[in-house]
Amino acid sequence: MTADNRFHDFTRRTANLEKSKAKADDQTGENANGISKTTLKLYKSFMQSYVKRLNDAPFSVTIGGVRIGSAKYTRLAQINLKTRVITFSRFAIENVPERGRRYLVLHELAHVHEASHNQHFWNLVGRHEPDYKYIG
């Protein structure tokens, strides 16, 4: 599958996420963050499969899981290097364009190989997202 085909596949899946989210928001059972449990489950499922697809080709690292957090601007994504659990902000899933989410995932996966933001880290990110400086 070419890079263009993968991009369009992710875009299609993102559109499906929006439709599913709208349906889930119609249900009751909101949590303290003002989002339904069904929507949180949907986000988690989407991001788990998204991380898996992006991880399989370039990095192939072991991931401990995916969580959905509620940070709005401070941390769109973060990885706990000890447990390898990646936490994505709900804001990142809802409001960041697909290419931005792709960058967030690649950024966090690169941290498994290099913890700090040194040149080796940025070379890893740049290998898989050459225009990372211009995203966002």
Coordinates of N, CA and C in Angstrom, one line a residue, residues 9-116:
D9 N -6.8 6.1 3.4 CA -7.5 5.1 4.2 C -7.7 5.7 5.6
F10 N -6.7 6.4 6.2 CA -6.8 7.1 7.5 C -7.9 8.1 7.4
T11 N -7.9 8.9 6.3 CA -8.9 10.0 6.2 C -10.3 9.4 6.2
R12 N -10.5 8.3 5.5 CA -11.8 7.6 5.4 C -12.2 7.1 6.8
R13 N -11.2 6.5 7.5 CA -11.5 6.0 8.9 C -11.8 7.2 9.8
T14 N -11.2 8.3 9.6 CA -11.5 9.5 10.5 C -12.9 10.0 10.2
A15 N -13.3 10.0 9.0 CA -14.7 10.4 8.7 C -15.7 9.4 9.4
N16 N -15.4 8.1 9.4 CA -16.2 7.2 10.1 C -16.3 7.4 11.6
L17 N -15.1 7.8 12.1 CA -15.1 8.1 13.5 C -16.0 9.3 13.9
E18 N -16.1 10.3 13.0 CA -17.0 11.4 13.3 C -18.4 11.0 13.3
K19 N -18.8 10.1 12.4 CA -20.2 9.6 12.3 C -20.5 8.8 13.6
S20 N -19.6 8.0 14.0 CA -19.8 7.1 15.1 C -19.9 8.0 16.4
K21 N -19.1 9.0 16.5 CA -19.1 9.9 17.6 C -20.4 10.6 17.8
A22 N -20.9 11.1 16.7 CA -22.2 11.8 16.7 C -23.3 10.8 17.2
K23 N -23.3 9.6 16.8 CA -24.2 8.6 17.2 C -24.1 8.3 18.7
A24 N -22.8 8.2 19.2 CA -22.5 7.9 20.6 C -22.9 9.1 21.5
D25 N -22.8 10.3 21.0 CA -23.1 11.5 21.8 C -24.6 11.6 22.0
D26 N -25.4 10.9 21.2 CA -26.9 10.9 21.4 C -27.3 10.1 22.6
Q27 N -26.3 9.2 23.1 CA -26.7 8.3 24.2 C -26.3 9.0 25.5
T28 N -26.9 8.6 26.6 CA -26.7 9.2 27.9 C -25.5 8.6 28.6
G29 N -25.2 9.0 29.7 CA -24.1 8.5 30.5 C -22.8 9.2 30.4
E30 N -22.9 10.6 30.5 CA -21.7 11.4 30.4 C -20.9 11.2 31.7
N31 N -19.5 11.3 31.6 CA -18.7 11.3 32.8 C -18.4 12.7 33.2
A32 N -17.5 12.9 34.1 CA -17.1 14.2 34.7 C -16.6 15.2 33.6
N33 N -16.0 14.6 32.6 CA -15.4 15.5 31.5 C -16.5 15.9 30.5
G34 N -17.7 15.5 30.7 CA -18.8 15.9 29.8 C -18.8 15.1 28.5
I35 N -18.3 13.9 28.6 CA -18.3 13.0 27.4 C -18.8 11.7 27.8
S36 N -19.6 11.1 26.9 CA -20.2 9.8 27.3 C -19.2 8.7 27.3
K37 N -19.5 7.7 28.1 CA -18.6 6.5 28.2 C -18.5 5.8 26.9
T38 N -19.6 5.8 26.1 CA -19.6 5.2 24.8 C -18.6 5.9 23.9
T39 N -18.6 7.2 23.9 CA -17.7 8.0 23.1 C -16.3 7.8 23.5
L40 N -16.0 7.7 24.8 CA -14.6 7.4 25.3 C -14.2 6.0 24.8
K41 N -15.1 5.0 24.8 CA -14.7 3.7 24.3 C -14.4 3.8 22.8
L42 N -15.2 4.5 22.1 CA -15.0 4.7 20.7 C -13.7 5.3 20.4
Y43 N -13.4 6.4 21.1 CA -12.1 7.1 20.9 C -10.9 6.1 21.2
K44 N -11.0 5.4 22.3 CA -10.0 4.5 22.7 C -9.8 3.4 21.6
S45 N -10.9 2.8 21.1 CA -10.8 1.8 20.1 C -10.2 2.3 18.8
F46 N -10.6 3.5 18.4 CA -10.1 4.1 17.2 C -8.6 4.4 17.4
M47 N -8.1 5.0 18.5 CA -6.7 5.3 18.6 C -5.9 4.0 18.8
Q48 N -6.4 3.0 19.4 CA -5.7 1.7 19.5 C -5.4 1.2 18.1
S49 N -6.4 1.1 17.3 CA -6.1 0.6 15.9 C -5.3 1.5 15.1
Y50 N -5.4 2.8 15.3 CA -4.6 3.8 14.6 C -3.1 3.7 15.0
V51 N -2.8 3.6 16.3 CA -1.5 3.4 16.8 C -0.9 2.1 16.2
K52 N -1.7 1.1 16.3 CA -1.2 -0.2 15.8 C -0.8 -0.1 14.3
R53 N -1.6 0.5 13.5 CA -1.3 0.6 12.1 C -0.1 1.4 11.8
L54 N 0.1 2.5 12.5 CA 1.3 3.3 12.4 C 2.5 2.7 12.9
N55 N 2.4 1.9 14.0 CA 3.5 1.3 14.7 C 4.0 0.1 13.9
D56 N 3.1 -0.7 13.3 CA 3.5 -1.9 12.6 C 4.6 -1.7 11.5
A57 N 4.4 -0.7 10.7 CA 5.4 -0.5 9.6 C 6.7 0.2 10.1
P58 N 6.7 1.4 10.6 CA 7.9 2.0 10.8 C 8.7 1.6 12.1
F59 N 8.0 1.4 13.2 CA 8.6 1.2 14.5 C 8.6 -0.2 15.0
S60 N 7.5 -0.8 15.0 CA 7.3 -2.2 15.5 C 7.8 -2.3 16.9
V61 N 7.3 -1.4 17.8 CA 7.7 -1.5 19.2 C 6.5 -2.0 20.0
T62 N 6.7 -2.5 21.2 CA 5.7 -3.0 22.0 C 5.0 -1.9 22.7
I63 N 3.7 -1.8 22.6 CA 2.9 -0.7 23.2 C 2.1 -1.4 24.4
G64 N 2.1 -0.7 25.5 CA 1.4 -1.2 26.7 C -0.1 -0.9 26.7
G65 N -0.5 0.0 25.8 CA -1.9 0.3 25.7 C -2.1 1.8 25.3
V66 N -3.4 2.1 25.2 CA -3.8 3.5 24.8 C -4.8 4.0 25.8
R67 N -4.7 5.2 26.3 CA -5.6 5.8 27.2 C -6.1 7.1 26.5
I68 N -7.3 7.6 26.9 CA -7.8 8.9 26.5 C -7.9 9.8 27.7
G69 N -7.2 10.9 27.6 CA -7.1 11.9 28.7 C -8.0 13.1 28.4
S70 N -8.0 14.1 29.3 CA -8.8 15.2 29.1 C -8.1 16.5 29.0
A71 N -6.7 16.5 28.9 CA -5.9 17.7 28.8 C -6.4 18.4 27.5
K72 N -6.5 19.7 27.6 CA -7.0 20.4 26.4 C -5.9 21.0 25.5
Y73 N -4.9 21.7 26.1 CA -3.8 22.3 25.4 C -2.4 21.9 25.9
T74 N -2.3 21.5 27.1 CA -1.0 21.2 27.7 C -0.3 20.0 27.1
R75 N -1.0 18.9 27.0 CA -0.4 17.7 26.5 C -1.5 17.0 25.6
L76 N -1.2 17.1 24.3 CA -2.1 16.4 23.3 C -1.8 14.9 23.3
A77 N -0.6 14.5 23.6 CA -0.2 13.1 23.7 C 1.0 12.9 24.5
Q78 N 1.1 11.8 25.2 CA 2.3 11.5 26.0 C 2.4 10.0 26.1
I79 N 3.7 9.5 26.3 CA 3.9 8.1 26.5 C 4.6 7.9 27.8
N80 N 4.2 6.9 28.6 CA 4.9 6.5 29.8 C 5.9 5.5 29.3
L81 N 7.2 5.8 29.4 CA 8.2 4.9 28.8 C 8.3 3.6 29.6
K82 N 7.9 3.7 30.9 CA 8.0 2.5 31.7 C 6.9 1.5 31.4
T83 N 5.7 1.9 31.2 CA 4.6 1.0 30.9 C 4.3 1.0 29.4
R84 N 4.8 2.0 28.7 CA 4.6 2.2 27.2 C 3.1 2.4 26.9
V85 N 2.4 3.0 27.8 CA 1.0 3.4 27.6 C 1.0 4.8 27.0
I86 N 0.3 5.0 25.9 CA 0.2 6.3 25.3 C -1.1 6.9 25.6
T87 N -1.1 8.1 26.1 CA -2.3 8.8 26.5 C -2.5 9.9 25.5
F88 N -3.7 9.9 24.9 CA -4.1 11.0 23.9 C -5.1 11.9 24.6
S89 N -5.0 13.1 24.4 CA -6.0 14.1 24.8 C -7.3 13.9 24.0
R90 N -8.4 13.9 24.6 CA -9.7 13.9 23.9 C -9.7 15.1 22.9
F91 N -9.1 16.2 23.3 CA -9.1 17.4 22.4 C -8.3 17.0 21.1
A92 N -7.2 16.3 21.2 CA -6.4 15.9 20.0 C -7.2 15.0 19.1
I93 N -8.0 14.2 19.6 CA -8.8 13.3 18.8 C -10.0 14.1 18.1
E94 N -10.6 15.0 18.8 CA -11.7 15.7 18.3 C -11.3 16.8 17.4
N95 N -10.2 17.5 17.6 CA -10.0 18.8 17.0 C -8.7 18.9 16.1
V96 N -7.8 17.9 16.2 CA -6.6 17.9 15.5 C -6.8 17.2 14.1
P97 N -6.4 17.8 13.0 CA -6.6 17.1 11.7 C -5.9 15.8 11.7
E98 N -6.2 14.9 10.8 CA -5.7 13.6 10.7 C -4.1 13.6 10.6
R99 N -3.6 14.5 9.8 CA -2.1 14.5 9.7 C -1.5 14.9 11.0
G100 N -2.1 15.8 11.8 CA -1.6 16.1 13.1 C -1.7 14.9 14.1
R101 N -2.7 14.2 14.0 CA -2.8 13.0 14.9 C -1.8 12.0 14.5
R102 N -1.5 11.8 13.2 CA -0.5 10.9 12.7 C 0.9 11.4 13.3
Y103 N 1.1 12.7 13.2 CA 2.4 13.2 13.8 C 2.5 12.9 15.3
L104 N 1.4 13.1 16.0 CA 1.4 12.8 17.5 C 1.8 11.4 17.8
V105 N 1.2 10.5 17.0 CA 1.4 9.0 17.2 C 2.9 8.7 16.9
L106 N 3.4 9.2 15.7 CA 4.8 8.9 15.4 C 5.7 9.5 16.4
H107 N 5.4 10.7 16.9 CA 6.3 11.4 17.9 C 6.4 10.5 19.1
E108 N 5.2 10.1 19.6 CA 5.3 9.2 20.8 C 5.9 7.9 20.6
L109 N 5.7 7.3 19.5 CA 6.4 6.0 19.2 C 7.9 6.2 19.1
A110 N 8.4 7.3 18.5 CA 9.8 7.6 18.4 C 10.4 7.7 19.8
H111 N 9.7 8.1 20.8 CA 10.2 8.2 22.2 C 10.6 6.8 22.8
V112 N 10.0 5.7 22.2 CA 10.3 4.4 22.7 C 11.8 4.1 22.4
H113 N 12.2 4.6 21.2 CA 13.6 4.4 20.8 C 14.6 5.5 21.4
E114 N 14.1 6.7 21.6 CA 14.9 7.8 22.1 C 14.0 8.7 23.0
A115 N 14.4 8.7 24.3 CA 13.5 9.4 25.3 C 13.6 10.9 25.1
S116 N 14.7 11.4 24.8 CA 14.8 12.9 24.8 C 14.6 13.4 23.3

